Amino acid sequence: MALSRRRFLAASAVGGAAAVVGAPAAGAADARVVGVGDPDYSALVSRGYNRRFMAQPEQIYVPTSAEEVRVAVARAVAEGSRLAVRSGGHCFENFVDSAQTRSIVDLSRMNQVRWDEEHRAFSVDAGAELGAVYDALRRWGVTLPAGICLGVGMGGHVSGGGYGPLSRRLGLVADYLHGVEVVTVDTDGAAKVVVALEDGPDADLWWAHTGGGGGNFGVVTRFLLRAPQSDGSDPATALPKPPGAMLNSRVILPMMSEAAFVRLLGNYLAFFERYSAPGNRFAGLYAPLSFRTVGTAFAQLIVLLDADSPDARAQFDEFLGEVLNGVDAVPMVQPVAQLSYPDTVAQVYYPKGPLSARVKVKAGYLRRVYSEDQLRIFYRYLTDLAVLGETEVEFLPFGGAVNAVAPEATAIPARNSFAQMLIHAAWRLPEGDEQHLRWARELFRDVYAATGGVPVPNADNGGSYVNYPDPDLADPQWNSSGLPWHRFYYGDNYPKLLRVKQQWDPRNVFQHALSIGRPDW
């Protein structure tokens, strides 16, 4: 049975009232403003991951403090300038890079990680990238179950829930959110800095940031992170300890027959469905499986396994044996290496790379293994040689400790799934837009044909993840299920999120293609 967040993590949190800062401090410096003709404008405006979209804002604010963010937001509101906020720049859609965006608050210079004595929690700026966060937390011997892509910014990652290689053992990043500092705008258009704690008077605003998505309620300036079972008296116990070491390997398989593909992917999904309960003996295993549409490495399985267990190598062999059982293809298995956790992060996690692709993503949670017919649909599209570039379909393990928390305890309701499927179509030139968009959309539609072309939450599907946003869910051409888009991301939590939105952003200053409250309240 799913538990509340506090019961799952044996909570005994200590909190206080939210702090609100209204008028700017005397002599407070304004944020740096970069305009169209300035030397840094091009670099700042092109920080977005998806080259399909490129905003042309009139100004980009580059603050270094919450007060500078507050002043920037107040100015944008006073000028009637459509506002967006950028953390790491990894949004897959045009939530920031929209033609309507006139002002961007770029948080890249707000990247500190420190221990906050007042709140007895780790203070992590929203502009900090995951790689830097891992490195900083190492000083105290702790970590977060955050993502595998080191260049991702904390702002959107945490607000959407946040998961990664340690989540099956430790849960989501949002499960460690003790408080959030956010710049909001009231009915009169006044901007203020609010620190909302999980046990404070503004707990609903805190809750909305445990999976409600970035850019919905205000500009997050920093997160206060602490395990609920910790009282914050000692930073060394305020967040979980990482594994002492991790086993890692890669398994590469060449192009294979349809029968081999169905067997391989069916085996893989069945394994994680079987070991999806909290505390299962494979909770320390994270093994994303991806398929590329072209190239000699048709399938790649990355295996990361907590090596602290004495039977870790036996678990590795058992997992690989079950996944490859009956697969008529010759795998290339890299030698199994054992690295310390810091070395695993540095050498195995995905490094920050150039942001130069045009991208379309579509995703769905799995509660049961796909049918053989659905698996054959994946194979048919993946072997379509007309789609080249860097397109792939990924399957990402979920469940474990993630499933130990009640769906309503945080804003992210996907607490009973065992994996995510992610279609990641990527290409370089605008001439490929129509072809790749059609490929991704039709693959998704055909896989979920029985439920209106979308992963309707039911016994088989768990909806989708807001950090993999897809405006097609709001388009009846691609979603014929009759369910509104927000059901896929928020389930029964949407009405509460809407109430929080109406309270904290009554003027709907913070909006995008899938923002809470759109198109109508």
Coordinates of C-alpha atoms in Angstrom, one line a residue:
M1 CA 0.0 0.0 0.0
A2 CA 1.3 3.5 -0.9
L3 CA 2.2 5.6 2.1
S4 CA 2.3 9.3 2.7
R5 CA 5.6 10.9 1.9
R6 CA 6.2 11.4 5.6
R7 CA 5.4 7.8 6.6
F8 CA 7.4 6.4 3.8
L9 CA 10.5 8.3 4.9
A10 CA 9.8 8.1 8.6
A11 CA 9.3 11.8 8.8
S12 CA 10.0 14.0 11.8
A13 CA 10.5 17.3 10.0
V14 CA 11.0 20.6 11.8
G15 CA 9.8 23.8 10.0
G16 CA 8.7 27.3 10.4
A17 CA 6.6 30.0 8.9
A18 CA 7.1 31.0 5.3
A19 CA 9.2 34.2 4.8
V20 CA 7.8 36.9 2.5
V21 CA 10.0 39.7 1.2
G22 CA 8.0 42.5 -0.4
A23 CA 9.8 45.7 -1.4
P24 CA 13.4 45.6 -2.6
A25 CA 16.1 46.0 0.0
A26 CA 17.6 49.4 0.1
G27 CA 20.3 49.8 -2.5
A28 CA 19.5 46.4 -4.0
A29 CA 21.3 45.9 -7.3
D30 CA 19.3 45.2 -10.4
A31 CA 19.8 42.0 -12.4
R32 CA 22.1 42.3 -15.4
V33 CA 20.0 42.9 -18.5
V34 CA 21.1 41.7 -21.9
G35 CA 19.5 43.2 -24.9
V36 CA 19.3 42.3 -28.6
G37 CA 22.4 44.2 -29.6
D38 CA 24.6 43.0 -26.7
P39 CA 27.5 40.6 -27.2
D40 CA 26.1 37.9 -24.9
Y41 CA 22.6 38.0 -26.4
S42 CA 23.1 35.3 -29.0
A43 CA 24.7 32.8 -26.5
L44 CA 22.0 33.4 -23.9
V45 CA 19.1 33.2 -26.3
S46 CA 20.4 29.9 -27.8
R47 CA 20.8 28.0 -24.5
G48 CA 17.6 26.0 -25.2
Y49 CA 18.0 22.2 -25.9
N50 CA 15.5 22.1 -28.8
R51 CA 16.6 23.9 -31.9
R52 CA 13.1 23.7 -33.3
F53 CA 12.3 26.7 -31.1
M54 CA 14.2 29.9 -30.7
A55 CA 12.8 32.9 -28.8
Q56 CA 13.7 36.5 -29.7
P57 CA 13.1 38.3 -26.4
E58 CA 13.5 42.0 -26.0
Q59 CA 15.6 41.4 -22.9
I60 CA 17.2 38.6 -20.9
Y61 CA 17.6 39.2 -17.2
V62 CA 20.7 37.4 -15.7
P63 CA 20.2 37.7 -11.9
T64 CA 22.5 36.5 -9.1
S65 CA 20.0 36.6 -6.2
A66 CA 16.3 36.1 -5.4
E67 CA 15.9 39.9 -4.9
E68 CA 17.3 40.5 -8.4
V69 CA 14.8 38.0 -9.7
R70 CA 12.0 39.8 -7.9
V71 CA 12.9 43.1 -9.4
A72 CA 13.2 41.6 -12.9
V73 CA 9.8 39.9 -12.6
A74 CA 8.2 43.1 -11.3
R75 CA 9.6 45.1 -14.2
A76 CA 8.3 42.5 -16.8
V77 CA 4.9 42.6 -15.2
A78 CA 4.8 46.4 -15.1
E79 CA 5.8 46.5 -18.8
G80 CA 3.3 43.9 -19.8
S81 CA 6.1 41.8 -21.1
R82 CA 5.4 38.1 -21.6
L83 CA 7.8 36.3 -19.2
A84 CA 9.6 33.0 -19.2
V85 CA 12.3 31.5 -17.0
R86 CA 15.2 29.3 -17.9
S87 CA 17.2 27.1 -15.6
G88 CA 19.4 24.5 -17.4
G89 CA 17.8 25.0 -20.8
H90 CA 16.7 21.4 -21.3
C91 CA 12.9 21.9 -21.9
F92 CA 11.9 19.7 -24.8
E93 CA 9.1 22.2 -26.0
N94 CA 8.7 25.9 -26.5
F95 CA 7.8 26.7 -22.9
V96 CA 10.6 29.3 -22.8
D97 CA 11.5 29.6 -26.5
S98 CA 8.2 30.8 -27.6
A99 CA 7.5 33.5 -30.2
Q100 CA 5.4 35.2 -27.5
T101 CA 8.3 35.4 -25.0
R102 CA 9.4 39.0 -24.6
S103 CA 11.5 38.6 -21.4
I104 CA 13.6 35.7 -20.1
V105 CA 14.9 35.3 -16.6
D106 CA 18.0 33.2 -17.1
L107 CA 19.1 31.6 -13.8
S108 CA 22.5 30.3 -15.0
R109 CA 24.4 32.5 -12.6
M110 CA 22.4 31.3 -9.6
N111 CA 24.2 28.0 -9.1
Q112 CA 25.3 27.8 -5.5
V113 CA 24.9 24.7 -3.3
R114 CA 25.3 25.3 0.5
W115 CA 24.0 24.2 3.9
D116 CA 21.3 26.5 5.1
E117 CA 21.6 26.8 8.9
E118 CA 18.3 28.7 9.3
H119 CA 16.2 26.0 7.6
R120 CA 18.6 23.1 8.4
A121 CA 18.5 21.9 4.9
F122 CA 20.7 22.0 1.7
S123 CA 20.1 25.2 -0.3
V124 CA 20.4 24.4 -4.0
D125 CA 20.0 27.3 -6.5
A126 CA 17.6 26.6 -9.4
G127 CA 20.3 27.3 -11.9
A128 CA 22.7 24.7 -10.6
E129 CA 23.4 21.8 -13.0
L130 CA 23.1 18.2 -11.7
G131 CA 26.8 17.5 -12.2
A132 CA 27.8 20.5 -10.0
V133 CA 25.2 19.5 -7.4
Y134 CA 26.6 15.9 -7.1
D135 CA 30.1 17.3 -6.8
A136 CA 29.1 19.9 -4.1
L137 CA 27.1 17.4 -2.0
R138 CA 30.1 15.0 -2.0
R139 CA 31.7 17.4 0.6
W140 CA 29.1 16.1 3.1
G141 CA 29.1 12.5 1.9
V142 CA 25.5 12.7 0.7
T143 CA 23.6 12.8 -2.7
L144 CA 20.3 13.0 -4.4
P145 CA 18.5 10.4 -6.6
A146 CA 18.6 12.9 -9.5
G147 CA 19.1 12.5 -13.2
I148 CA 21.8 10.8 -15.3
C149 CA 22.3 13.8 -17.6
L150 CA 24.8 16.1 -15.8
G151 CA 24.0 19.3 -17.7
V152 CA 20.3 19.4 -16.6
G153 CA 19.4 22.3 -14.4
M154 CA 17.7 21.8 -11.1
G155 CA 14.9 24.3 -11.7
G156 CA 12.8 22.2 -14.0
H157 CA 14.2 18.9 -12.9
V158 CA 13.0 19.1 -9.2
S159 CA 9.8 20.9 -10.0
G160 CA 8.7 18.0 -12.3
G161 CA 9.6 15.3 -9.8
G162 CA 13.1 14.4 -10.8
Y163 CA 14.4 10.8 -11.1
G164 CA 17.6 9.0 -12.0
P165 CA 19.8 5.9 -11.4
L166 CA 19.3 5.9 -7.6
S167 CA 15.5 6.5 -7.6
R168 CA 14.5 2.8 -7.5
R169 CA 16.2 2.7 -4.1
L170 CA 15.8 6.2 -2.8
G171 CA 12.7 7.7 -4.5
L172 CA 12.3 10.9 -6.5
V173 CA 14.2 14.1 -5.9
A174 CA 10.8 15.7 -5.0
D175 CA 10.6 13.3 -2.0
Y176 CA 13.5 15.3 -0.5
L177 CA 12.1 18.7 -1.1
H178 CA 11.7 20.4 2.3
G179 CA 11.0 23.9 1.0
V180 CA 11.1 26.1 -2.1
E181 CA 12.0 29.8 -2.5
V182 CA 9.9 31.2 -5.3
V183 CA 9.2 34.7 -6.7
T184 CA 5.4 35.0 -7.2
V185 CA 3.1 37.8 -8.4
D186 CA 0.0 38.8 -6.6
T187 CA -3.3 40.2 -7.8
D188 CA -2.0 43.8 -7.8
G189 CA 1.0 42.8 -9.9
A190 CA 3.5 43.0 -7.0
A191 CA 6.3 40.5 -7.0
K192 CA 7.5 38.9 -3.8
V193 CA 9.9 36.3 -2.6
V194 CA 8.2 33.5 -0.7
V195 CA 9.9 30.6 1.2
A196 CA 7.3 27.9 1.4
L197 CA 8.1 24.9 3.7
E198 CA 6.4 21.5 3.7
D199 CA 5.1 22.1 7.2
G200 CA 4.6 25.9 7.0
P201 CA 1.5 28.0 6.3
D202 CA 2.2 28.0 2.6
A203 CA 2.6 24.2 2.3
D204 CA 0.3 24.1 -0.7
L205 CA 2.9 26.1 -2.7
W206 CA 5.6 23.7 -1.5
W207 CA 3.5 20.7 -2.6
A208 CA 2.9 22.2 -6.0
H209 CA 6.6 22.1 -6.7
T210 CA 6.9 18.4 -5.9
G211 CA 5.9 17.5 -9.4
G212 CA 3.7 20.3 -10.6
G213 CA 6.2 21.3 -13.3
G214 CA 8.4 24.3 -13.8
G215 CA 7.2 27.7 -14.9
N216 CA 3.7 27.3 -13.5
F217 CA 3.6 29.3 -10.2
G218 CA 6.5 31.7 -10.3
V219 CA 10.3 31.7 -10.6
V220 CA 11.9 29.2 -8.4
T221 CA 15.2 30.6 -7.1
R222 CA 16.3 27.8 -4.8
F223 CA 15.3 24.5 -3.3
L224 CA 15.7 23.5 0.3
L225 CA 16.4 19.8 0.3
R226 CA 16.3 17.4 3.3
A227 CA 15.1 13.9 3.9
P228 CA 11.9 13.9 5.9
Q229 CA 13.3 11.5 8.5
S230 CA 16.1 14.0 9.2
D231 CA 15.7 16.8 11.7
G232 CA 18.5 18.8 10.0
S233 CA 20.8 18.8 12.9
D234 CA 23.6 17.3 10.9
P235 CA 24.2 17.9 7.2
A236 CA 25.9 14.5 6.9
T237 CA 22.6 12.8 7.6
A238 CA 20.2 15.3 6.0
L239 CA 20.2 13.5 2.6
P240 CA 20.9 9.9 1.7
K241 CA 24.3 8.4 1.5
P242 CA 25.3 7.3 -2.0
P243 CA 26.5 3.7 -2.7
G244 CA 30.1 3.1 -1.9
A245 CA 30.6 1.7 -5.4
M246 CA 28.7 0.7 -8.4
L247 CA 29.0 -2.0 -11.1
N248 CA 28.6 -0.8 -14.6
S249 CA 28.7 -2.3 -18.1
R250 CA 27.2 -1.8 -21.5
V251 CA 25.6 -4.4 -23.7
I252 CA 25.4 -3.7 -27.4
L253 CA 23.3 -5.7 -29.9
P254 CA 23.3 -5.3 -33.7
M255 CA 20.2 -5.2 -35.9
M256 CA 18.0 -8.2 -35.1
S257 CA 14.9 -10.0 -36.3
E258 CA 11.4 -9.0 -35.2
A259 CA 11.2 -12.1 -33.1
A260 CA 14.5 -11.4 -31.3
F261 CA 13.4 -7.8 -30.7
V262 CA 10.1 -8.8 -29.2
R263 CA 11.8 -11.4 -27.0
L264 CA 14.5 -8.9 -25.8
L265 CA 12.2 -6.0 -25.0
G266 CA 9.5 -8.3 -23.6
N267 CA 12.1 -9.9 -21.3
Y268 CA 13.4 -6.5 -20.2
L269 CA 10.0 -5.1 -19.4
A270 CA 8.8 -8.2 -17.7
F271 CA 11.9 -8.1 -15.4
F272 CA 11.2 -4.6 -14.2
E273 CA 7.5 -5.3 -13.8
R274 CA 8.4 -8.2 -11.6
Y275 CA 10.8 -6.1 -9.5
S276 CA 8.8 -2.9 -9.2
A277 CA 7.7 -3.1 -5.5
P278 CA 9.4 -0.9 -2.9
G279 CA 12.4 -2.6 -1.3
N280 CA 12.7 -5.4 -4.0
R281 CA 16.0 -7.1 -4.2
F282 CA 16.9 -5.4 -7.5
A283 CA 16.1 -1.9 -6.2
G284 CA 19.7 -0.9 -6.6
L285 CA 19.6 -1.7 -10.4
Y286 CA 19.1 1.0 -13.0
A287 CA 19.5 -0.2 -16.6
P288 CA 18.1 2.0 -19.4
L289 CA 17.6 0.2 -22.7
S290 CA 17.6 2.2 -26.0
F291 CA 17.1 1.4 -29.6
R292 CA 18.5 3.6 -32.5
T293 CA 16.8 3.7 -35.9
V294 CA 20.2 3.4 -37.6
G295 CA 23.7 2.3 -37.0
T296 CA 25.5 -0.9 -36.0
A297 CA 24.4 -0.6 -32.4
F298 CA 20.7 -1.1 -32.8
A299 CA 20.2 -1.8 -29.1
Q300 CA 22.2 -0.5 -26.1
L301 CA 21.7 -1.5 -22.5
I302 CA 23.5 0.4 -19.8
V303 CA 23.7 -1.4 -16.5
L304 CA 24.3 0.4 -13.3
L305 CA 24.1 -1.6 -10.1
D306 CA 24.7 -0.7 -6.4
A307 CA 27.9 -2.7 -5.6
D308 CA 27.5 -2.5 -1.8
S309 CA 25.5 -5.7 -1.8
P310 CA 27.6 -8.8 -1.4
D311 CA 25.8 -10.5 -4.3
A312 CA 25.9 -7.6 -6.7
R313 CA 27.8 -9.5 -9.3
A314 CA 25.4 -12.4 -9.1
Q315 CA 22.5 -10.0 -9.5
F316 CA 24.2 -8.5 -12.6
D317 CA 24.5 -12.0 -14.1
E318 CA 20.9 -12.9 -13.2
F319 CA 19.5 -9.7 -14.7
L320 CA 21.5 -10.1 -18.0
G321 CA 20.6 -13.7 -18.2
E322 CA 16.9 -13.0 -17.9
V323 CA 17.0 -10.2 -20.4
L324 CA 18.9 -12.1 -23.1
N325 CA 17.2 -15.4 -22.5
G326 CA 16.0 -16.7 -25.9
V327 CA 17.2 -13.7 -27.8
D328 CA 18.6 -14.9 -31.2
A329 CA 21.3 -12.1 -31.5
V330 CA 24.9 -12.0 -30.4
P331 CA 25.5 -9.4 -27.7
M332 CA 28.7 -7.5 -27.1
V333 CA 29.0 -7.2 -23.4
Q334 CA 31.7 -4.8 -22.1
P335 CA 33.7 -6.0 -19.1
V336 CA 32.0 -5.3 -15.8
A337 CA 33.7 -2.5 -14.0
Q338 CA 33.4 -1.4 -10.4
L339 CA 33.8 2.3 -9.7
S340 CA 33.3 4.5 -6.7
Y341 CA 30.1 6.5 -6.8
P342 CA 31.9 9.7 -7.7
D343 CA 33.8 8.0 -10.5
T344 CA 30.6 6.5 -11.7
V345 CA 29.0 9.9 -11.9
A346 CA 32.1 11.3 -13.6
Q347 CA 32.7 8.5 -16.1
V348 CA 29.3 6.8 -16.7
Y349 CA 26.6 9.4 -16.3
Y350 CA 26.0 11.5 -19.4
P351 CA 28.2 14.5 -19.7
K352 CA 27.0 17.9 -20.7
G353 CA 27.1 18.2 -24.5
P354 CA 26.3 20.7 -27.1
L355 CA 22.6 21.7 -27.5
S356 CA 22.2 21.6 -31.2
A357 CA 19.5 19.1 -32.1
R358 CA 15.9 19.5 -33.3
V359 CA 13.8 17.3 -31.0
K360 CA 10.4 15.8 -30.5
V361 CA 9.7 13.7 -27.4
K362 CA 6.7 11.6 -26.4
A363 CA 6.5 9.5 -23.3
G364 CA 4.4 7.1 -21.3
Y365 CA 4.5 5.2 -18.0
L366 CA 4.1 1.5 -18.0
R367 CA 2.1 -0.4 -15.4
R368 CA 2.1 -3.6 -17.4
V369 CA 4.3 -5.0 -20.2
Y370 CA 3.3 -4.0 -23.7
S371 CA 1.4 -6.6 -25.7
E372 CA 3.3 -8.5 -28.5
D373 CA 1.4 -6.4 -31.0
Q374 CA 2.6 -3.2 -29.4
L375 CA 6.2 -4.5 -29.4
R376 CA 5.9 -5.3 -33.1
I377 CA 4.8 -1.8 -33.8
F378 CA 8.0 -0.4 -32.1
Y379 CA 10.1 -2.8 -34.3
R380 CA 8.3 -1.7 -37.5
Y381 CA 9.0 2.0 -36.8
L382 CA 12.5 1.5 -35.5
T383 CA 13.5 -0.4 -38.7
D384 CA 12.1 2.4 -40.9
L385 CA 15.3 3.4 -42.7
A386 CA 13.7 6.6 -43.9
V387 CA 14.2 8.1 -40.4
L388 CA 17.9 8.7 -39.8
G389 CA 19.7 11.1 -37.5
E390 CA 19.9 10.5 -33.7
T391 CA 16.3 9.2 -33.2
E392 CA 15.8 6.6 -30.6
V393 CA 13.3 4.9 -28.3
E394 CA 14.3 4.5 -24.7
F395 CA 13.0 2.4 -21.8
L396 CA 13.8 3.7 -18.4
P397 CA 13.4 1.8 -15.2
F398 CA 11.0 3.3 -12.6
G399 CA 9.2 1.9 -9.5
G400 CA 10.9 0.6 -6.4
A401 CA 11.0 3.3 -3.7
V402 CA 9.1 5.7 -6.1
N403 CA 6.1 3.5 -5.7
A404 CA 6.2 3.6 -1.9
V405 CA 4.7 7.1 -1.7
A406 CA 1.0 7.8 -2.0
P407 CA 0.0 9.6 -5.3
E408 CA -1.5 12.6 -3.5
A409 CA 1.5 13.0 -1.1
T410 CA 3.3 14.9 -3.9
A411 CA 2.1 16.6 -7.0
I412 CA 3.5 13.8 -9.3
P413 CA 0.9 11.0 -9.2
A414 CA 2.9 8.3 -11.1
R415 CA 3.6 6.1 -8.1
N416 CA 2.5 2.7 -9.4
S417 CA 4.5 2.3 -12.6
F418 CA 7.6 0.2 -13.3
A419 CA 9.1 2.0 -16.4
Q420 CA 8.9 4.9 -18.7
M421 CA 9.0 4.8 -22.5
L422 CA 10.5 7.8 -24.2
I423 CA 10.4 8.5 -27.9
H424 CA 13.3 10.9 -28.6
A425 CA 13.2 11.9 -32.3
A426 CA 16.3 14.1 -33.0
W427 CA 17.6 15.5 -36.2
R428 CA 19.7 18.5 -37.3
L429 CA 18.1 20.4 -40.2
P430 CA 14.7 22.1 -40.5
E431 CA 14.1 20.1 -43.7
G432 CA 13.7 17.0 -41.5
D433 CA 11.0 18.5 -39.3
E434 CA 7.9 17.1 -41.1
Q435 CA 9.4 13.6 -41.5
H436 CA 10.6 13.2 -37.9
L437 CA 7.5 14.8 -36.3
R438 CA 5.3 12.5 -38.2
W439 CA 7.4 9.4 -37.3
A440 CA 7.2 10.2 -33.6
R441 CA 3.5 11.1 -33.6
E442 CA 2.4 8.1 -35.6
L443 CA 4.5 5.6 -33.6
F444 CA 3.0 6.9 -30.4
R445 CA -0.5 6.9 -31.9
D446 CA -0.2 3.3 -33.1
V447 CA 1.3 1.9 -29.9
Y448 CA -1.7 3.4 -27.9
A449 CA -4.3 2.9 -30.6
A450 CA -6.6 1.0 -28.2
T451 CA -6.8 4.1 -25.9
G452 CA -7.2 6.9 -28.4
G453 CA -3.5 7.2 -29.4
V454 CA -2.4 8.2 -25.9
P455 CA -1.4 6.3 -22.6
V456 CA -4.7 6.7 -20.8
P457 CA -4.1 6.0 -17.1
N458 CA -5.5 2.5 -16.5
A459 CA -4.3 -0.9 -15.5
D460 CA -1.7 -0.9 -18.3
N461 CA -0.6 2.7 -18.6
G462 CA 0.3 5.4 -16.1
G463 CA 0.0 8.6 -18.1
S464 CA 3.1 10.6 -18.7
Y465 CA 5.9 12.7 -17.1
V466 CA 5.6 16.5 -17.1
N467 CA 9.4 16.8 -17.6
Y468 CA 8.8 15.1 -21.0
P469 CA 6.1 17.5 -22.1
D470 CA 4.1 16.9 -25.2
P471 CA 1.5 19.5 -26.4
D472 CA 0.1 16.8 -28.7
L473 CA -1.8 15.6 -25.7
A474 CA -3.9 18.7 -25.9
D475 CA -4.5 18.3 -29.6
P476 CA -7.6 16.1 -30.5
Q477 CA -5.9 15.1 -33.8
W478 CA -3.4 13.1 -31.7
N479 CA -5.4 12.5 -28.5
S480 CA -8.9 11.1 -29.3
S481 CA -9.3 9.6 -25.9
G482 CA -11.6 12.4 -24.7
L483 CA -9.3 13.0 -21.6
P484 CA -7.8 16.4 -21.1
W485 CA -4.0 16.7 -21.3
H486 CA -3.6 17.3 -17.6
R487 CA -4.9 13.9 -16.7
F488 CA -1.8 12.3 -18.2
Y489 CA 0.6 14.4 -16.1
Y490 CA -1.3 15.1 -12.9
G491 CA -4.2 12.6 -12.6
D492 CA -6.4 13.5 -9.6
N493 CA -3.9 16.0 -8.3
Y494 CA -4.9 18.6 -11.0
P495 CA -7.7 20.3 -9.1
K496 CA -5.5 21.1 -6.2
L497 CA -2.7 22.3 -8.5
L498 CA -5.3 24.6 -10.1
R499 CA -6.3 26.0 -6.8
V500 CA -2.6 26.7 -6.0
K501 CA -2.2 28.4 -9.4
Q502 CA -5.2 30.6 -8.8
Q503 CA -3.9 31.6 -5.4
W504 CA -0.3 32.3 -6.2
D505 CA -0.5 33.4 -9.9
P506 CA -3.9 35.0 -10.1
R507 CA -2.9 37.1 -13.1
N508 CA -1.6 34.1 -15.0
V509 CA 1.8 35.7 -15.5
F510 CA 3.5 32.3 -15.7
Q511 CA 2.1 30.4 -18.7
H512 CA 3.1 28.2 -21.5
A513 CA 1.6 25.6 -23.9
L514 CA 0.8 23.2 -21.1
S515 CA 0.7 25.5 -18.1
I516 CA -1.7 24.8 -15.3
G517 CA -5.0 26.7 -15.9
R518 CA -4.7 26.9 -19.7
P519 CA -6.5 27.5 -21.8
D520 CA -9.4 28.5 -19.5
W521 CA -9.8 28.4 -15.7

